[in-house]
Coordinates of C-alpha atoms in Angstrom, one line a residue:
X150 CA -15.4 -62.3 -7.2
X151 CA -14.9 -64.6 -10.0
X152 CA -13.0 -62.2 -11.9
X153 CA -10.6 -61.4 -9.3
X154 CA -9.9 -65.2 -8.7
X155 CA -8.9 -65.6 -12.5
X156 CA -6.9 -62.5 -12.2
X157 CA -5.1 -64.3 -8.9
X158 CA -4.9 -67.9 -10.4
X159 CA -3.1 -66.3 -13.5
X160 CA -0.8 -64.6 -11.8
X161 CA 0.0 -67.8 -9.9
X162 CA 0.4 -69.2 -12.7
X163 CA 3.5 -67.1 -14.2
X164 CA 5.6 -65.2 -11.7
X165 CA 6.6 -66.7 -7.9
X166 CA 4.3 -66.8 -5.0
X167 CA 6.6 -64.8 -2.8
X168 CA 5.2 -61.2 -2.3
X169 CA 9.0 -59.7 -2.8
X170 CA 9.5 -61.4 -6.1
X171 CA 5.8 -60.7 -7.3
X172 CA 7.0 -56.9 -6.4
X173 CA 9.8 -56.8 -8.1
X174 CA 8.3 -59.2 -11.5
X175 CA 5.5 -56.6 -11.4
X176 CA 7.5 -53.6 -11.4
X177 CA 9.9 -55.2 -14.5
X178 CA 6.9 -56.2 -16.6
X179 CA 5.6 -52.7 -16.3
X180 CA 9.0 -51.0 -16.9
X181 CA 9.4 -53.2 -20.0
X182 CA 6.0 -52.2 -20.8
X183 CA 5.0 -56.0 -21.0
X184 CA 2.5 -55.6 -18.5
X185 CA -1.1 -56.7 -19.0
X186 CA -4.2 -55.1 -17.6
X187 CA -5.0 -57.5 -14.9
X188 CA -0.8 -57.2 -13.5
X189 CA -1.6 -53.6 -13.7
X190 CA -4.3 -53.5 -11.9
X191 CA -3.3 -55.7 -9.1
X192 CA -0.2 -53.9 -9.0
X193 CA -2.1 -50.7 -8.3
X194 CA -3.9 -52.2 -5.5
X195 CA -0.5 -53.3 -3.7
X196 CA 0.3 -49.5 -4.4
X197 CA 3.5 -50.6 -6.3
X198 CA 5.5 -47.6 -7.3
X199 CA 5.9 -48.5 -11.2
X200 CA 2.7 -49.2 -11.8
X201 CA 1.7 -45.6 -10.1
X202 CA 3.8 -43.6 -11.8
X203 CA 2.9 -44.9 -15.0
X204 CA -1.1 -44.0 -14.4
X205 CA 0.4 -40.4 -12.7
X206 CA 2.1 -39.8 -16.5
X207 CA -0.5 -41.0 -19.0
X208 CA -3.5 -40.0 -16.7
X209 CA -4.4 -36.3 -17.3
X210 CA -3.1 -33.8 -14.8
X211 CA -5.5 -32.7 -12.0
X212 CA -7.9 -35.7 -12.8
X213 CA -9.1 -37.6 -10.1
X214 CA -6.9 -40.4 -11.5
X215 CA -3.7 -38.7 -11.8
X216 CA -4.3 -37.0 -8.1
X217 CA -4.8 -40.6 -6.7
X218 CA -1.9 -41.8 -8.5
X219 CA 0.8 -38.9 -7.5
X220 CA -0.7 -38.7 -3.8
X221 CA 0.3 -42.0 -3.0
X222 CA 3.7 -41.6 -4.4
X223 CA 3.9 -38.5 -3.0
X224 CA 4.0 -40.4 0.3
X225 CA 8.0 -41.6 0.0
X226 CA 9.1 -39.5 -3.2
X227 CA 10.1 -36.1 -2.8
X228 CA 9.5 -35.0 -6.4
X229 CA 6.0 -36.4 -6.5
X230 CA 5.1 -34.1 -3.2
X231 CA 7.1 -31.6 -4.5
X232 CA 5.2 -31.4 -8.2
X233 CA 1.8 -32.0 -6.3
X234 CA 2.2 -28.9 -4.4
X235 CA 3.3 -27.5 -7.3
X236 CA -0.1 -28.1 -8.8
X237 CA -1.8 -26.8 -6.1
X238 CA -0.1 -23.8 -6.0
X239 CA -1.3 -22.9 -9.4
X240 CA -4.8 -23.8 -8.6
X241 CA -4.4 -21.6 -5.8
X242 CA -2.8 -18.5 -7.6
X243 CA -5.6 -19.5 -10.2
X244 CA -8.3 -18.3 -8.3
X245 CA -10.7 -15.7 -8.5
X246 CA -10.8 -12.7 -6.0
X247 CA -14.4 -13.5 -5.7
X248 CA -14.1 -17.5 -5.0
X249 CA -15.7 -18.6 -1.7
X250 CA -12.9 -18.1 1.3
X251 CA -13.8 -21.6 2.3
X252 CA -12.2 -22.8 -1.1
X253 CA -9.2 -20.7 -1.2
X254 CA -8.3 -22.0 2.6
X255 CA -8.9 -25.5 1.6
X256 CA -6.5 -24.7 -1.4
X257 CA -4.1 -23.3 0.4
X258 CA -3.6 -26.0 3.1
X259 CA -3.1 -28.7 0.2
X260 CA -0.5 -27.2 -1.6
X261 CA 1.0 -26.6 1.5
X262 CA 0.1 -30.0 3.1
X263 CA 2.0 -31.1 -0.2
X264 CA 5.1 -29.0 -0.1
X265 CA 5.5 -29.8 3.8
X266 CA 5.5 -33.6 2.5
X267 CA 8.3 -32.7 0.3
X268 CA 10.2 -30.6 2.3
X269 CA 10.1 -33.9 4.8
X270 CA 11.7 -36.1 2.0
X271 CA 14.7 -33.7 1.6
X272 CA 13.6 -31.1 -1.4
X273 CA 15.3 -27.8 -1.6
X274 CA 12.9 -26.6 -4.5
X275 CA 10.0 -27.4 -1.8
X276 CA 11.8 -25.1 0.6
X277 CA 12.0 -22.2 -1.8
X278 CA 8.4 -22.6 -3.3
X279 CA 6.6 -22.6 0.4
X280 CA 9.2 -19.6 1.6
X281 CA 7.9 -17.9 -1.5
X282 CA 4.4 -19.0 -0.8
X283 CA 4.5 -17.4 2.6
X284 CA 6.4 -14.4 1.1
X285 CA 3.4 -13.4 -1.0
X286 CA 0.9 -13.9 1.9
X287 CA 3.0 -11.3 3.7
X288 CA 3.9 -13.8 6.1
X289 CA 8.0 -12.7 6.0
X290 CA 9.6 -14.0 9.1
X291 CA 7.8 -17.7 8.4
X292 CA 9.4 -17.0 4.7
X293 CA 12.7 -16.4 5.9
X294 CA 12.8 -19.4 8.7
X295 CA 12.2 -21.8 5.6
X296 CA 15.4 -20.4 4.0
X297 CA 17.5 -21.3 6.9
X298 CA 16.4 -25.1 6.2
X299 CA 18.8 -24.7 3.5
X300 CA 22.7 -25.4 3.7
X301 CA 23.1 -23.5 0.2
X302 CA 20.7 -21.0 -1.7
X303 CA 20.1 -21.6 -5.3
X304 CA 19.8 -18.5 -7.4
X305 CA 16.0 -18.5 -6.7
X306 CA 16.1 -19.2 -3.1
X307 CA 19.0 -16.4 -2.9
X308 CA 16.4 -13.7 -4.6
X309 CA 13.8 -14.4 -2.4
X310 CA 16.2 -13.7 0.4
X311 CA 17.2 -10.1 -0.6
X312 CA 13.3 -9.5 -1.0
X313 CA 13.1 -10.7 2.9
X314 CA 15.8 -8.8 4.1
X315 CA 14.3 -5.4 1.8
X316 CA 11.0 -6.0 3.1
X317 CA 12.0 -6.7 6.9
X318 CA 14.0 -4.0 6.5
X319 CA 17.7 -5.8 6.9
X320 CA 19.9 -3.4 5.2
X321 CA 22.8 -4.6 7.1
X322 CA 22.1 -8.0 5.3
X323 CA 22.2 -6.2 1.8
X324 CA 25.5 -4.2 2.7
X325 CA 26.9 -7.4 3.9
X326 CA 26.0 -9.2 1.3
X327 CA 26.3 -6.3 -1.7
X328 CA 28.9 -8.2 -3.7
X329 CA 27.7 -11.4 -3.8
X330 CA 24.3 -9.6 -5.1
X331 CA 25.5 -7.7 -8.2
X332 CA 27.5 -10.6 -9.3
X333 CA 24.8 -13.4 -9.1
X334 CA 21.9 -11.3 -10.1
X335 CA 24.2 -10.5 -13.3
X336 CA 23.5 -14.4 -14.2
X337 CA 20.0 -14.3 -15.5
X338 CA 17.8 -11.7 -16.9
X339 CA 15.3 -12.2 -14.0
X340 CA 18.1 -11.3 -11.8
X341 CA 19.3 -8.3 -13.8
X342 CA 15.9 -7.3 -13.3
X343 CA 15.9 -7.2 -9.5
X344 CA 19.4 -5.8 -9.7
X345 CA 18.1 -3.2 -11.9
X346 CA 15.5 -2.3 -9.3
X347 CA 17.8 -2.5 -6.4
X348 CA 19.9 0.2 -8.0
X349 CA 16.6 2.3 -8.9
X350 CA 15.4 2.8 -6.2
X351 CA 19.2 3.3 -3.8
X352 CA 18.8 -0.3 -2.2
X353 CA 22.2 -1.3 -2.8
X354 CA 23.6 2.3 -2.4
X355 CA 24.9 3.3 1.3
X356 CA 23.1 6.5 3.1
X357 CA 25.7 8.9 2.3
X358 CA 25.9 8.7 -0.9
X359 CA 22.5 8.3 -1.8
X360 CA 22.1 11.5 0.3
X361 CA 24.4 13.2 -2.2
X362 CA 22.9 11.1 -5.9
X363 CA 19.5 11.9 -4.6
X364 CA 20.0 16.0 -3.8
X365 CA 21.3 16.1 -7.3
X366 CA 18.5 14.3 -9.1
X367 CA 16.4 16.6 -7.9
X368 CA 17.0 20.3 -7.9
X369 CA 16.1 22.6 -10.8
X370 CA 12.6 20.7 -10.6
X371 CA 11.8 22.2 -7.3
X372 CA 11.5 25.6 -8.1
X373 CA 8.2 25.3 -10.9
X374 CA 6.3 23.3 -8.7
X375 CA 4.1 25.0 -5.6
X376 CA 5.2 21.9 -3.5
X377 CA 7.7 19.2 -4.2
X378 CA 7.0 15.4 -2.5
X379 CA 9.7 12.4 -1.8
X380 CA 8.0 8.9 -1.7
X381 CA 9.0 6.4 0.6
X382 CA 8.1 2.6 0.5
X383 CA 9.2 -0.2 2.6
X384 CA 8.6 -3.1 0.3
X385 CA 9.8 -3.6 -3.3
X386 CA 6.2 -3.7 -5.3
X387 CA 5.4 -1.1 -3.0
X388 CA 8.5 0.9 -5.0
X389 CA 6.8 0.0 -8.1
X390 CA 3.9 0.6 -7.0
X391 CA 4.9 4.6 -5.9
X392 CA 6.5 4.4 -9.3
X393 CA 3.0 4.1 -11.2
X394 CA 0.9 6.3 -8.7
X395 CA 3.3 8.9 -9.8
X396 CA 3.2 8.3 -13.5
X397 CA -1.1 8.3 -13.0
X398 CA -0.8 11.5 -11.2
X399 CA 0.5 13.1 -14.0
X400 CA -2.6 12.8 -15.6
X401 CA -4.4 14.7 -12.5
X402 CA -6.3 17.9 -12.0
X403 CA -3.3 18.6 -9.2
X404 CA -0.4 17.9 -11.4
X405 CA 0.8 21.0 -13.1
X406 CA 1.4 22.0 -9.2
X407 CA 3.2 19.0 -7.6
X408 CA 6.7 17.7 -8.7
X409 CA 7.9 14.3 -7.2
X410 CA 11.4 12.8 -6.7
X411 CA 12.3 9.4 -7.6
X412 CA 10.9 6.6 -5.1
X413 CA 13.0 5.9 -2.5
X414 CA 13.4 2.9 -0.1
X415 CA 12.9 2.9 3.4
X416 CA 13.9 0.3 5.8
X417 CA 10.6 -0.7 8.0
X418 CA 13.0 -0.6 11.3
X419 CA 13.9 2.9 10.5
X420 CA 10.4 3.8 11.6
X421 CA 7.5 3.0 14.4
X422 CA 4.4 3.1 12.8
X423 CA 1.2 2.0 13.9
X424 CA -0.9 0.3 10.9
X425 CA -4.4 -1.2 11.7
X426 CA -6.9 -1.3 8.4
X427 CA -9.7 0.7 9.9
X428 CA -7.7 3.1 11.4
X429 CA -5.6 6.0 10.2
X430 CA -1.8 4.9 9.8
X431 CA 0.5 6.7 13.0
X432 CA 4.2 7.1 13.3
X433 CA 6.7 8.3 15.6
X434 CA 7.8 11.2 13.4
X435 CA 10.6 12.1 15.4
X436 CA 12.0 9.1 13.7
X437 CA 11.9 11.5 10.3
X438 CA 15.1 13.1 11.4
X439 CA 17.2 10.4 10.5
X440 CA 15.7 10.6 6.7
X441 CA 16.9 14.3 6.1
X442 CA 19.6 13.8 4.5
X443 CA 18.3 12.0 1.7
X444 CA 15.0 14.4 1.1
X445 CA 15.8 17.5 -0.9
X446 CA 12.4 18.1 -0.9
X447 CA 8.8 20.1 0.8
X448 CA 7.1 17.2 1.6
X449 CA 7.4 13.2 2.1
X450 CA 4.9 10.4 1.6
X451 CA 5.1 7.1 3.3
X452 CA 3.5 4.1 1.4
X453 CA 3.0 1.1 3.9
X454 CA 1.6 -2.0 3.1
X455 CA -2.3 -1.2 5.0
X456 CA -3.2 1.4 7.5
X457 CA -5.7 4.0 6.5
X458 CA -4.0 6.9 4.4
X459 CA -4.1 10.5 5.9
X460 CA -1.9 13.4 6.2
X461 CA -0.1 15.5 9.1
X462 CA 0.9 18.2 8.5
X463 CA 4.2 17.9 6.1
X464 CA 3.6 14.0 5.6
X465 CA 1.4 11.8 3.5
X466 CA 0.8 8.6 4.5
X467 CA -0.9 5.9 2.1
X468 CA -1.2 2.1 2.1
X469 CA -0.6 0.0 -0.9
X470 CA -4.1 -1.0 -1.5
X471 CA -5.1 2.5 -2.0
X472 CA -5.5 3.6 -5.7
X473 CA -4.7 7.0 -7.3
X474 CA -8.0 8.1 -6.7
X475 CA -7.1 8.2 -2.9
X476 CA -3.2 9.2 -3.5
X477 CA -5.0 12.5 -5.3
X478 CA -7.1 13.8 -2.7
X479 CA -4.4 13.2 -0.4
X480 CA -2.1 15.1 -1.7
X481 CA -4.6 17.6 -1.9
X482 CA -4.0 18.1 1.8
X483 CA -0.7 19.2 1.4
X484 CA -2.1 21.8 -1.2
X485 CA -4.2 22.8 1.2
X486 CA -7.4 21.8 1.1
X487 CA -9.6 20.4 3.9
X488 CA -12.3 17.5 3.6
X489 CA -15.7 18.3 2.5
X490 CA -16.9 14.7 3.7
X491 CA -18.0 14.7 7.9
X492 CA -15.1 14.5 9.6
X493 CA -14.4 12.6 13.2
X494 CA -15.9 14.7 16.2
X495 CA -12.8 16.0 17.7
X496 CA -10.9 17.1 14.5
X497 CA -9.4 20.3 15.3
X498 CA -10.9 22.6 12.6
X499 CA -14.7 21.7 13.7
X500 CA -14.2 22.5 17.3
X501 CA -14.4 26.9 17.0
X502 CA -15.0 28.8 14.5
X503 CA -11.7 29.8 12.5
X504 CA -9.6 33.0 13.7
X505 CA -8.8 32.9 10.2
X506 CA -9.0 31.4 7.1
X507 CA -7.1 27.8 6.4
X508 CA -8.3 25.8 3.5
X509 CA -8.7 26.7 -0.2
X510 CA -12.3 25.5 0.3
X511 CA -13.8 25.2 3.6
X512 CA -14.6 27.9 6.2
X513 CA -15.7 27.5 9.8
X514 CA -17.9 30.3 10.3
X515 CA -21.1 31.0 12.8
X516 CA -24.5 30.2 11.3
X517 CA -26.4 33.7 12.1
X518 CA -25.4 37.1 12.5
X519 CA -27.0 40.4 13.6
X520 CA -26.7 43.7 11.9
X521 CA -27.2 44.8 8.1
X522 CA -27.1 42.7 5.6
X523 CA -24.2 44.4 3.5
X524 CA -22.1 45.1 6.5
X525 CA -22.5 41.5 7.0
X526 CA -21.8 40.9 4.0
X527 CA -18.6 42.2 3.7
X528 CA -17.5 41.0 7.1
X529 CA -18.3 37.4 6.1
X530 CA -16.5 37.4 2.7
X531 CA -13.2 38.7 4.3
X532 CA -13.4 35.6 5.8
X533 CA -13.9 33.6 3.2
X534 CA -10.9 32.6 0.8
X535 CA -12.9 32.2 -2.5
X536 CA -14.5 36.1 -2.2
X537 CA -13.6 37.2 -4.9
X538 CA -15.1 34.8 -7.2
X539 CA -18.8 35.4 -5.7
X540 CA -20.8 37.5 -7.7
X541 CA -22.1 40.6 -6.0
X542 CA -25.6 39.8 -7.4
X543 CA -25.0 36.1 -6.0
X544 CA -26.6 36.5 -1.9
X545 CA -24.4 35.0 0.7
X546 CA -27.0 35.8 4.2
X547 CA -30.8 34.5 3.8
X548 CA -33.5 36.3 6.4
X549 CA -34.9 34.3 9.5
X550 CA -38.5 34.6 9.3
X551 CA -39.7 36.5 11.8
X552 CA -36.6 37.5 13.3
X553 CA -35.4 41.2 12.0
X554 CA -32.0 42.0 11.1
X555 CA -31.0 38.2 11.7
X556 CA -29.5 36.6 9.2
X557 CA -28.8 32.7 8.1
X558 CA -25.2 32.1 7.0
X559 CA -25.7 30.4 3.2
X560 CA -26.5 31.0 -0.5
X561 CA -29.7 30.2 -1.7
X562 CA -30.8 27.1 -3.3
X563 CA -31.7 29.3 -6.4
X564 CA -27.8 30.2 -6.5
X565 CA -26.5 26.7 -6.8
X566 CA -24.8 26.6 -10.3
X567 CA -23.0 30.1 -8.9
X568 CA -19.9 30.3 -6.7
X569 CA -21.1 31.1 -3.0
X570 CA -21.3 29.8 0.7
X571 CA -23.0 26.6 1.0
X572 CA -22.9 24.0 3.9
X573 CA -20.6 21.1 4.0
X574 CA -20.9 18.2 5.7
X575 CA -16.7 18.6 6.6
X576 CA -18.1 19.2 10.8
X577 CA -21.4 18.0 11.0
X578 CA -20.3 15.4 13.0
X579 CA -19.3 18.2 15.8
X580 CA -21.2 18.7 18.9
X581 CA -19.5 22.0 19.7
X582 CA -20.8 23.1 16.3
X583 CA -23.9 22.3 17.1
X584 CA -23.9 24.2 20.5
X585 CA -21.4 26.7 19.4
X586 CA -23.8 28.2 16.2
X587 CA -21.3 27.1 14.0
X588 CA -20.8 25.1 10.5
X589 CA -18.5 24.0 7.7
X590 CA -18.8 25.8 4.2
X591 CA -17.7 25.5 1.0
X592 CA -17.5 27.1 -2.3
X593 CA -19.9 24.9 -4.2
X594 CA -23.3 23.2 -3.8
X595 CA -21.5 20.5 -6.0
X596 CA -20.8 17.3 -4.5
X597 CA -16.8 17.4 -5.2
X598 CA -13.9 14.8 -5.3
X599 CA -13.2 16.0 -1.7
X600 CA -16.1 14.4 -0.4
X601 CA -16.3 11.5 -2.9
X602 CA -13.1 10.4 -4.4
X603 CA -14.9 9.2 -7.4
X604 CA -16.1 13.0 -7.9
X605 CA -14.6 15.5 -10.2
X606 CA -12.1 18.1 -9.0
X607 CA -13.5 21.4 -9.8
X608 CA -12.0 24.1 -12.0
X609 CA -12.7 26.7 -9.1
X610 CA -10.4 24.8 -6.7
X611 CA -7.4 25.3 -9.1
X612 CA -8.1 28.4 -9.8
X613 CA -8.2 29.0 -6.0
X614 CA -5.1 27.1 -5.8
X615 CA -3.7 29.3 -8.4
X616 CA -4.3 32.3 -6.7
X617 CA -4.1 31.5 -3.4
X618 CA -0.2 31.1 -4.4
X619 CA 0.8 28.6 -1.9
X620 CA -1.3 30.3 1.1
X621 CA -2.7 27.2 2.2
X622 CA 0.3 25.0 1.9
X623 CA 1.1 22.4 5.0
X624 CA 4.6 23.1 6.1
X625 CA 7.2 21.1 5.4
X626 CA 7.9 17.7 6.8
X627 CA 10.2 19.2 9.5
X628 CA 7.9 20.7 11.1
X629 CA 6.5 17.4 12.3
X630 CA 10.0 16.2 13.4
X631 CA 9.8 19.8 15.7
X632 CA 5.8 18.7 16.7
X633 CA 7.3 15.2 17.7
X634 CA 10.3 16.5 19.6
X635 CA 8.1 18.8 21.8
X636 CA 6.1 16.4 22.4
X637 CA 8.7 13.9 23.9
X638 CA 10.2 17.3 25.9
X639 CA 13.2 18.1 23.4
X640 CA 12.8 21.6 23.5
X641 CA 16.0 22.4 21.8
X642 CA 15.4 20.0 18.6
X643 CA 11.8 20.8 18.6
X644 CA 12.9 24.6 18.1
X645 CA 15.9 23.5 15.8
X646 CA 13.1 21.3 13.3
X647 CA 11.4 24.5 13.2
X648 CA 13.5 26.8 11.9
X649 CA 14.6 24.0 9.5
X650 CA 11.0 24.1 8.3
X651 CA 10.7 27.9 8.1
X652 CA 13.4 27.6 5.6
X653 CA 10.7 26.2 3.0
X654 CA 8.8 29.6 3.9
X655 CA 9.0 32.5 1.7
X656 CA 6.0 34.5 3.1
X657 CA 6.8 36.3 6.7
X658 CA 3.9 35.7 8.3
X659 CA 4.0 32.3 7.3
X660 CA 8.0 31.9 8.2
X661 CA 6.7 33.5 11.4
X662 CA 3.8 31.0 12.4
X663 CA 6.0 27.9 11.5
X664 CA 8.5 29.1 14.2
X665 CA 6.3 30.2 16.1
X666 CA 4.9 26.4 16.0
X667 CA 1.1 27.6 15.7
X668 CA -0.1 25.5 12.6

C-alpha cells in the first residue's frame, strides 16, 4: 500500500493529472526508452499498448509473461492475434500422436480462438493460416468458405485453393483457372513444386489427352507382368502417397508379377462411394465407365482418404491410412488368393462347398468322405490346386475311430512342416459350414501373411502363383462396370462391359465364364 502511494505521488509529481496526457507521457517515455520501473509498471496495469509490447518482445516467447502481454494486445491489433495464433498453431502441430485428446482440443480451440481474433481485425494472413488449418483437418468446404473472405489471394492463399478445388474434386475450377496456375506457380520453388505435381500426376491435363499420354506410357510393360494395375487417388498426398506404396511394393514377395502405371488423379465427384472406418469402402462402379479411357490397364485401385480396403472383383480399394503391409495382401486378391483369416458369415465362398477350384490357396471341401482311402484320395486332390506339390507319402484323409471306411478331411499334425490340407480359419465363421459338413483349407499349417499381414508370404504361394499361370486371376475392372449395369437393369451395357472384360482373357474357358458373367 505504501509502495503503490509513492509510485502514485511520483508520478503526480512529473507528468499531468489528466488520464489522456498520462497515456500519452507514458507511452513517449517508454518509446524513448526513458521510462522507469515504477511508469512501467503502472503503465502495464492501465494495459497501455507501449508498455505491452515492449514486455511481449523482451519477455521469452510462450512464457507466461509474454502470453499475458500479446493476449491483451491481441485484443485491438491484428498482428498480435495473428502471431498468437501463430504460436499456437505450432504448439499444436508440435504435439505428440500420443498426447492426451483433452490437450490437443484445448490447443486447437486457442490457436483458433486466436486466428478468429485476427481474422476480426482485418488480417488476410489469418484467413489463409485457419483455411489451411481446416485444410489439414480434412475439414475442406470450411477451408474453402475462409478463402472467399478474401477480395484477392496471395500466392499462398492461391495454393491452398487449387489443393481445395483437387481435393473437392473441382476440375472445372483448375481448367478455368489453368493459366493463371502455371504462371504463378512458376514464381517460387514451392510453387514449381505443386506445379510439378499437378503435371505428374495429369491434374492440369484435360481427359482426352491424358487418355492418349497415359495409353502410351504404359504399353510394352503390360505384357511381362501376370496382371497390370492403375492407381487412382482423389487427394494430392494421397498421389504421393500411391507413388511410395508402389515404390515399397517393389520390394515385395508379389512384385516380379504385378506392373503398375503412373498414379493418376481422380476427381471425388466422378465417383459415389460409401466410406465409413469400420466398414469395407463401396462404390457405384457403374461410375467406372467414365474412367476407360484413361486405364490401359487389367486392373484399377482406388485410394480414398478412410473406408476399410477390400477388393471386388477387378478393383482394389484402399484408404490412405493403410500401409504397404495391407496394399500387399490386397493385391494379392487380384492374384488370386483368398483370405485365410475367418471371414464374415455370408461371404460367398463359405456358403457350399466349391464346384471347382478358385483360389491359389484355399479349398472349400466336405469334412468326411466314405469309400477307400486312395480313391479318395485322388478325388480330393483333383480338387485341390496345390496337388501336385503334396508328397504321396504326405496323408491327406485321417480315420474316424470307430467308423470304418470314413475318413476325416486333413493332414496330420505329424505332417505340418510338409505341403498338405490343413484347416483354415477363412469360413469358420459359416453356419452352413457347420451344418453343411464343410470347411476351408489351405496348403500350409503355417500361419501366413494372408491371415496376418505381419506374416511372411510363403515360397509355396509363388510358386503356385507361378504355375497356376494366371488361373486364379480376378477379371478385369470391366467386368464390375457389366456387374453394376445388370444390377441397375442395363442389360445391353452390362453384356457390352463383358465382352470388354473377356478381352483381358486369353484362356477359353475363362473368356467364356467372364461372358458368361458367372465369376
Amino acid at each position: 500500500m505504501k509502495f503503490s502511494l509513492i509510485v502514485i505521488m511520483s508520478l503526480s509529481v512529473f507528468v499531468p493529472t489528466s488520464s489522456f496526457f498520462l497515456h500519452d507521457y507514458l507511452t513517449k517515455q517508454i518509446n524513448n526508452n526513458v521510462h522507469n520501473e515504477a511508469q512501467l509498471n503502472f503503465a502495464l496495469a492501465h494495459q497501455n499498448t507501449a508498455a505491452l509490447t515492449l514486455v511481449a518482445n523482451q519477455a521469452k516467447v510462450g512464457s507466461s509473461t509474454w502470453l499475458m502481454a500479446k493476449q491483451s494486445l491481441a485484443q485491438h491489433s491484428a498482428y498480435h492475434a495473428y502471431t498468437l495464433g501463430l504460436w499456437y498453431l505450432a504448439q499444436y502441430e508440435n504435439l505428440s500422436t500420443h498426447t492426451n485428446q483433452l490437450v490437443q482440443q484445448d490447443s486447437l480451440r486457442l490457436l483458433t480462438l486466436w486466428l478468429q481474433q485476427a481474422i476480426r481485425l482485418g488480417s488476410d494472413k489469418a484467413v489463409t493460416a485457419l483455411s489451411r488449418v481446416y485444410y489439414q483437418q480434412g475439414k475442406l468446404r470450411q477451408a474453402k468458405q475462409q478463402l472467399t473472405q478474401l477480395a484477392e489471394l496471395s500466392l499462398e492463399a492461391f495454393m491452398l485453393r487449387v489443393k481445395l478445388a483437387i481435393d473437392l474434386g473441382e476440375t472445372d475450377f483448375i481448367y478455368q483457372h489453368a493459366s493463371d496456375i502455371e504462371q504463378r506457380l512458376t514464381a517460387t520453388l514451392i510453387g514449381q513444386s505443386l506445379l510439378a505435381q499437378l503435371h505428374k500426376y495429369m491434374i492440369l491435363t484435360n481427359s482426352k489427352k491424358q487418355q492418349v499420354i497415359n495409353k502410351q506410357s504404359f504399353t510394352d510393360e503390360v505384357d511381362g507382368c501376370m496382371t497390370s494395375i492403375q492407381v487412382f487417388a482423389t487427394r494430392l498426398q494421397d498421389l504421393s502417397y500411391a507413388d511410395d506404396l508402389i515404390k515399397q511394393f517393389s520390394q515385395k514377395p508379389l512384385a516380379p508379377f504385378v506392373c503398375f502405371a503412373k498414379p493418376l488423379y481422380l476427381s471425388k465427384q466422378r465417383l459415389q462411394c460409401e466410406v465409413n472406418d469400420n466398414q469395407a469402402i463401396l462404390c457405384d462402379e457403374y461410375d467406372w465407365q467414365s474412367v476407360v479411357g484413361s486405364v490401359n490397364t487389367r486392373h484399377v485401385a482406388l485410394l480414398l482418404p478412410k473406408g476399410g480396403a477390400n477388393v471386388h472383383y477387378g478393383i482394389l480399394y484402399l484408404a490412405s491410412d493403410d500401409d504397404i503391409d495391407v496394399f500387399h495382401h490386397e493385391v494379392s486378391h487380384l492374384l488370386g488368393f483368398a483370405d485365410e483369416y475367418p471371414v464374415k458369415k455370408q461371404h460367398k465362398i463359405c456358403l457350399a462347398q466349391q464346384e471347382s477350384a478358385f483360389a491359389h490357396n484355399i479349398a472349400v471341401l466336405a469334412t468326411t468322405y466314405s469309400g477307400t482311402r486312395q480313391e479318395l484320395r485322388q478325388r480330393v486332390l483333383k480338387k485341390v490346386p496345390w496337388a501336385a506339390h503334396i508328397k504321396p507319402s504326405t496323408p491327406i484323409l485321417q480315420t474316424i475311430e470307430g467308423k470304418k471306411n470314413i475318413w476325416q478331411l486333413g493332414t496330420p499334425d505329424l505332417f505340418k512342416n510338409e505341403v498338405g490340407i490343413f484347416l483354415s480359419n477363412t469360413c469358420v465363421n459359416s453356419a452352413a459350414g457347420l451344418s453343411g459338413g464343410f470347411a476351408a483349407f489351405k496348403a500350409s499349417a503355417s500361419v501366413t501373411q494372408l491371415e496376418y499381414f505381419e506374416k511372411s508370404f510363403p515360397e509355396l504361394y509363388l510358386h503356385l502363383l507361378s504355375s497356376n499361370n494366371g488361373k486364379f486371376l480376378m477379371p478385369s475392372f470391366h467386368y464390375n462396370i457389366a456387374f453394376a449395369a445388370y444390377n441397375q437393369g442395363a442389360i445391353k451395357q452390362a453384356n457390352y462391359w463383358l465382352a470388354q472384360a473377356a478381352k483381358w482373357e486369353t484362356d477359353s474357358l475363362r473368356k467364356a465364364k467372364v461372358l458368361a458373367g458367372s465369376y
